[in-house]
CSV table of C-alpha atoms in Angstrom, one decimal:
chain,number,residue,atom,x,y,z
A,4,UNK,CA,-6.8,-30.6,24.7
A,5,UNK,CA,-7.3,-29.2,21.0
A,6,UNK,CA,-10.5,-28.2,19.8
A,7,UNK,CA,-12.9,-31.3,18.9
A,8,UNK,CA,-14.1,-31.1,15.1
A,9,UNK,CA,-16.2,-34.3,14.8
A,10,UNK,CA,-19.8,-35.0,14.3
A,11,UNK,CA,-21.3,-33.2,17.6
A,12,UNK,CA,-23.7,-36.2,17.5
A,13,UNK,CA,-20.9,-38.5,18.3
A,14,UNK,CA,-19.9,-37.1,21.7
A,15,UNK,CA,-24.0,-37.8,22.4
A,16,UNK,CA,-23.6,-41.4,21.6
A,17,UNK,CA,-20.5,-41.7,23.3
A,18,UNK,CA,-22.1,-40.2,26.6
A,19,UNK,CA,-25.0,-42.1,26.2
A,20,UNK,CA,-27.1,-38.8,26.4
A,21,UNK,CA,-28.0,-35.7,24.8
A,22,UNK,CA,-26.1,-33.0,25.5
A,23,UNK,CA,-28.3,-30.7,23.4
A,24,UNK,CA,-24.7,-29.5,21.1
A,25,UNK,CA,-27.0,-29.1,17.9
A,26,UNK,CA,-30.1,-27.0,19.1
A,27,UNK,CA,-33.0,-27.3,17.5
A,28,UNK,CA,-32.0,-31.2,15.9
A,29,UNK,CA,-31.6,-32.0,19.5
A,30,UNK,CA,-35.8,-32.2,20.2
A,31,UNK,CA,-36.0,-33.2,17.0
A,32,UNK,CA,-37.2,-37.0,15.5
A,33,UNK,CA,-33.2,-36.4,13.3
A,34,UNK,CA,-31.5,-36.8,16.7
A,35,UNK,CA,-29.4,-40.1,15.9
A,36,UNK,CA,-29.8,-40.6,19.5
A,37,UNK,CA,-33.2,-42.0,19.3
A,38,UNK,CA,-31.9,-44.7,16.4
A,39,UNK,CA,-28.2,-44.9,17.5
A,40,UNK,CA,-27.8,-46.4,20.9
A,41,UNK,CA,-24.6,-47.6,21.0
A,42,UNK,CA,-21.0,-45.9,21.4
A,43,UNK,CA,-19.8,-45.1,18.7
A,44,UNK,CA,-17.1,-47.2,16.8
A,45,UNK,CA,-16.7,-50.7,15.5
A,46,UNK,CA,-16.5,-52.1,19.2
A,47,UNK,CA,-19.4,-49.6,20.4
A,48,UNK,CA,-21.8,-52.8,21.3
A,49,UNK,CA,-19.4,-55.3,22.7
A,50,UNK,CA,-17.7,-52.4,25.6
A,51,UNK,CA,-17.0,-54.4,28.7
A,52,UNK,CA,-18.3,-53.8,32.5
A,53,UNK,CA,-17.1,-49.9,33.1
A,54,UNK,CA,-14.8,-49.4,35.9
A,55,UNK,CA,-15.3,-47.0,38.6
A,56,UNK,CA,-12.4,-44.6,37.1
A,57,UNK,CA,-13.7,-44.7,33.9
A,58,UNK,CA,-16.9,-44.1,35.5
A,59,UNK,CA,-15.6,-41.0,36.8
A,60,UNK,CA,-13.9,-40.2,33.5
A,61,UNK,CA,-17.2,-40.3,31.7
A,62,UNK,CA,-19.2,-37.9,34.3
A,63,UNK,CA,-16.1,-35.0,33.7
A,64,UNK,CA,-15.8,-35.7,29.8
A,65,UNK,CA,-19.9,-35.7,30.0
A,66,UNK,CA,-19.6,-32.2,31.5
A,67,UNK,CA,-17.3,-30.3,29.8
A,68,UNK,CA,-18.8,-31.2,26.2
A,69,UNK,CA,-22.2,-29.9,27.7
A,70,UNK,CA,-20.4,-26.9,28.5
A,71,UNK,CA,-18.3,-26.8,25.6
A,72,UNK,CA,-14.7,-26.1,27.8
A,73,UNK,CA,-11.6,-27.9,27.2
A,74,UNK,CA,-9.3,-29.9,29.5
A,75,UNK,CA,-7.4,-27.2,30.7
A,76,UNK,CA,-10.4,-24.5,31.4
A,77,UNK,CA,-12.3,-27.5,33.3
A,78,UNK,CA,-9.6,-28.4,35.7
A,79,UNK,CA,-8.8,-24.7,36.0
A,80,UNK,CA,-12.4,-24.3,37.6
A,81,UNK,CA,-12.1,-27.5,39.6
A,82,UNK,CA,-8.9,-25.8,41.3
A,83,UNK,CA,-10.7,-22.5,42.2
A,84,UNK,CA,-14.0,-24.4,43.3
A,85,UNK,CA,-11.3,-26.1,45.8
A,86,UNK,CA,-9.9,-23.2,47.0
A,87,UNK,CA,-13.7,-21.7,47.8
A,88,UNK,CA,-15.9,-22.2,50.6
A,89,UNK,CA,-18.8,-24.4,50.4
A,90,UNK,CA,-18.7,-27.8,48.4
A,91,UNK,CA,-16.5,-28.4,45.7
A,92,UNK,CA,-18.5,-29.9,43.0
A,93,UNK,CA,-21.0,-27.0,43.5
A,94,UNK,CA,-19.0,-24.3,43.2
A,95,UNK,CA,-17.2,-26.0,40.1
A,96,UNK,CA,-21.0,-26.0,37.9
A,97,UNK,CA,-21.6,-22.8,39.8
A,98,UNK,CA,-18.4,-21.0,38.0
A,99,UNK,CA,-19.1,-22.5,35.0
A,100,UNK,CA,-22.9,-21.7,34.7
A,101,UNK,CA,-21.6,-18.1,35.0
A,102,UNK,CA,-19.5,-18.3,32.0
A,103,UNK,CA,-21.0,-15.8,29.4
A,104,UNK,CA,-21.5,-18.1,26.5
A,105,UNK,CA,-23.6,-20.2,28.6
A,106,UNK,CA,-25.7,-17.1,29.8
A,107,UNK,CA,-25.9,-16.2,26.0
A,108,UNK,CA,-27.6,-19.6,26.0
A,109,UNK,CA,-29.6,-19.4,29.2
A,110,UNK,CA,-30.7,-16.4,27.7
A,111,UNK,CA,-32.8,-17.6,24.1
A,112,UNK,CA,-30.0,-15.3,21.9
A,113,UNK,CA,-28.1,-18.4,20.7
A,114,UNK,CA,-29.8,-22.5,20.0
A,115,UNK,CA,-27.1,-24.2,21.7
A,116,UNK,CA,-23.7,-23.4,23.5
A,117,UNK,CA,-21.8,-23.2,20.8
A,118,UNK,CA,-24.1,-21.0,18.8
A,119,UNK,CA,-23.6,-18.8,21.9
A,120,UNK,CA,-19.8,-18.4,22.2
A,121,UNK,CA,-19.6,-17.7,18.6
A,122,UNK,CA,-22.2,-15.0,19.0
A,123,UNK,CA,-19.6,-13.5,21.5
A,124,UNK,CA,-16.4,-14.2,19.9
A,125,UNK,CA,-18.3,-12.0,17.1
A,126,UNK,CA,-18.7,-8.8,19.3
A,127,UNK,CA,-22.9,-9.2,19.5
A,128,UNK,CA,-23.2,-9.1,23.4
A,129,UNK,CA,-22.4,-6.2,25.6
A,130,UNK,CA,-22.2,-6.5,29.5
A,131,UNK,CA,-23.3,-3.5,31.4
A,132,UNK,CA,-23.1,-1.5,28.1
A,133,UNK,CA,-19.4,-2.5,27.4
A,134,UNK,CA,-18.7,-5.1,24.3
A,135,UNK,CA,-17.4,-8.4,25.5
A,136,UNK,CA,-16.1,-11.1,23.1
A,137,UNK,CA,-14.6,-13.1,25.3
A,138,UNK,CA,-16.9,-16.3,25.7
A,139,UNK,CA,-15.2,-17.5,29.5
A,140,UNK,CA,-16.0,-14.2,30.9
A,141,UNK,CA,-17.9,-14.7,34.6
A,142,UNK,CA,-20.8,-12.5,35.3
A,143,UNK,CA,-22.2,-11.3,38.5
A,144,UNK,CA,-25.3,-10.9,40.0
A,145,UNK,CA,-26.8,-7.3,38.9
A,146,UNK,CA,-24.7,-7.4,35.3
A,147,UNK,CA,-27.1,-6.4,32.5
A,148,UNK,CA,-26.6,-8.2,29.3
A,149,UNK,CA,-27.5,-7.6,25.5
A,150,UNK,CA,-27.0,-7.3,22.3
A,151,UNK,CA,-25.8,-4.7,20.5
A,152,UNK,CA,-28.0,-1.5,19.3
A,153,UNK,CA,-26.4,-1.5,16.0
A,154,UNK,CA,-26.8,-5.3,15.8
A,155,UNK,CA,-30.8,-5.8,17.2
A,156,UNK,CA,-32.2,-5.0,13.3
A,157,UNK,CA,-30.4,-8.1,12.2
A,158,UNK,CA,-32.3,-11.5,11.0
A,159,UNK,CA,-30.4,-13.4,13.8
A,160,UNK,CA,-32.5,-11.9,16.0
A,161,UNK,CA,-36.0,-11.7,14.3
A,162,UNK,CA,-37.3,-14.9,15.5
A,163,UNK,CA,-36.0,-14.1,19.7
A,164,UNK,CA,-37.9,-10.6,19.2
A,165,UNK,CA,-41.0,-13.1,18.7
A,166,UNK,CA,-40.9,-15.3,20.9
A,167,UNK,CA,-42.9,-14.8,24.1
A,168,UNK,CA,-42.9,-16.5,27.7
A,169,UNK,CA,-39.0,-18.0,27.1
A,170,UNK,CA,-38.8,-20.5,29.3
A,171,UNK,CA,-35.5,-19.1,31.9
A,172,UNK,CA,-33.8,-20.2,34.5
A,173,UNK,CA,-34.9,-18.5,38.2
A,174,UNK,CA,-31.7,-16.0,38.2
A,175,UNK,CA,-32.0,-14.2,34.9
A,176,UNK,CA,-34.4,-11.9,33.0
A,177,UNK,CA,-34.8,-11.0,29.9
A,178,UNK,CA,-36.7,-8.5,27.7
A,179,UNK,CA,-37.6,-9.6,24.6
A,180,UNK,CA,-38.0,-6.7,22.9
A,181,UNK,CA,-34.8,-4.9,23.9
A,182,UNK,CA,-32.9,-8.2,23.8
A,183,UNK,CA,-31.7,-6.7,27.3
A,184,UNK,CA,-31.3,-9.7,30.3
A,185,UNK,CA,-30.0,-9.4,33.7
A,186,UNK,CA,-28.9,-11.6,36.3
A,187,UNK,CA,-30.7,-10.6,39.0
A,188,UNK,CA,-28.7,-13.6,41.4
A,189,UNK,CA,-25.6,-15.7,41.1
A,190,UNK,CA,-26.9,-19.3,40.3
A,191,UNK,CA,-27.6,-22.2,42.8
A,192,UNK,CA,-27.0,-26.1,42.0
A,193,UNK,CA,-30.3,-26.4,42.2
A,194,UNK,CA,-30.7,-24.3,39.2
A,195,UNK,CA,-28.6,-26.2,37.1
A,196,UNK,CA,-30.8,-28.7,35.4
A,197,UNK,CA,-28.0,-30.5,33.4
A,198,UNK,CA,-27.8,-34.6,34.8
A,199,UNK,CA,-24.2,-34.4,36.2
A,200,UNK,CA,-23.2,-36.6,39.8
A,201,UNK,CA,-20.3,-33.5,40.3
A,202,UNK,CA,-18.8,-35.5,43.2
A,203,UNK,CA,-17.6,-38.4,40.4
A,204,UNK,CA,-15.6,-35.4,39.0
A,205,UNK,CA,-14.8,-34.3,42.1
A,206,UNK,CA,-13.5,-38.2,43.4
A,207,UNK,CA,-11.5,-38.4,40.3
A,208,UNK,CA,-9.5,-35.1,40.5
A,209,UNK,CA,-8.8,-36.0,43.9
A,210,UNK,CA,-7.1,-38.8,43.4
């Protein structure tokens, strides 16, 4: 799948939800969400009955666009959620939770996922004192990330420096002044607190 370079605000309509790919505009009155309710397209409003394939379809396109991961990187963490123990559709949000973009994100350092995995591809995050650019890398519990020393005086980060009390998931820290976080425990489903029915996904690559 190549790389999507529409209006982000499409793939909201289209999904029917926000998927928070603009940051700050998200929780904003601009959101064309809140005036917009239809698909997008000249046939957006007249859609017929959905089918329960293209029910499925919806839940995995849905999910990756949260994420920001293409075809290929989704199904390539279906296949090694299969081959784990536990369930499936866990273990698939699980992996991908871990990417580091998303922990960027999780973190306060970037307004929305994509925000975050450019901040990587850029060389502004190290993980346990090493630079990593590469935006799929998985973290483990105990890895400490942060931005770089010769990269903190920027204006980038001015505003994360001031904000107190960032509202975190359970299984990361973070210091505001150091711009120094740590996962301090793998994630759970139950952490995730993105609306995705993961056994649609999971029903639809198994067929």
């Amino acid at each position: 799948m190549a790389k999507y370079t529409g209006a982000d605000c499409r793939l909201c309509r289209r999904e029917g939800c926000k998927l928070y790919l603009k940051g700050e505009k998200c929780g904003s009155t601009k959101c064309p969400l809140l005036t917009k309710y239809a698909p997008p397209g000249d046939h957006g409003k007249g859609r017929k009955k959905a089918s329960g394939y293209s029910i499925q379809l919806r839940e995995k396109q849905k999910t990756k666009r949260y994420y920001g991961v293409t075809e290929k990187q989704f199904k390539m963490y279906y296949d090694r959620a299969s081959e784990m123990r536990g369930v499936t559709g866990d273990n698939m949000l699980v992996l991908i939770e871990r990417r580091l973009d998303n922990v960027v994100y999780r973190l306060g350092l970037g307004t929305s996922r994509a925000m975050a995995r450019q901040i990587v591809n850029h060389g502004h995050i190290t993980v346990n004192g090493k630079t990593v650019d590469i935006p799929s890398y998985l973290v483990k519990a105990g890895d400490v990330i942060a931005v770089k020393e010769n990269k903190r005086d920027s204006a980038l980060w001015t505003a994360v420096k001031e904000t107190k009390n960032l509202s975190l998931v359970k299984w990361l820290e973070f210091d505001n002044a150091t711009l120094t976080g740590k996962v301090v425990a793998l994630p759970q489903r139950e952490d995730i607190d993105l609306d995705i029915q993961e056994h649609l996904i999971v029903e639809l690559y198994s067929k």
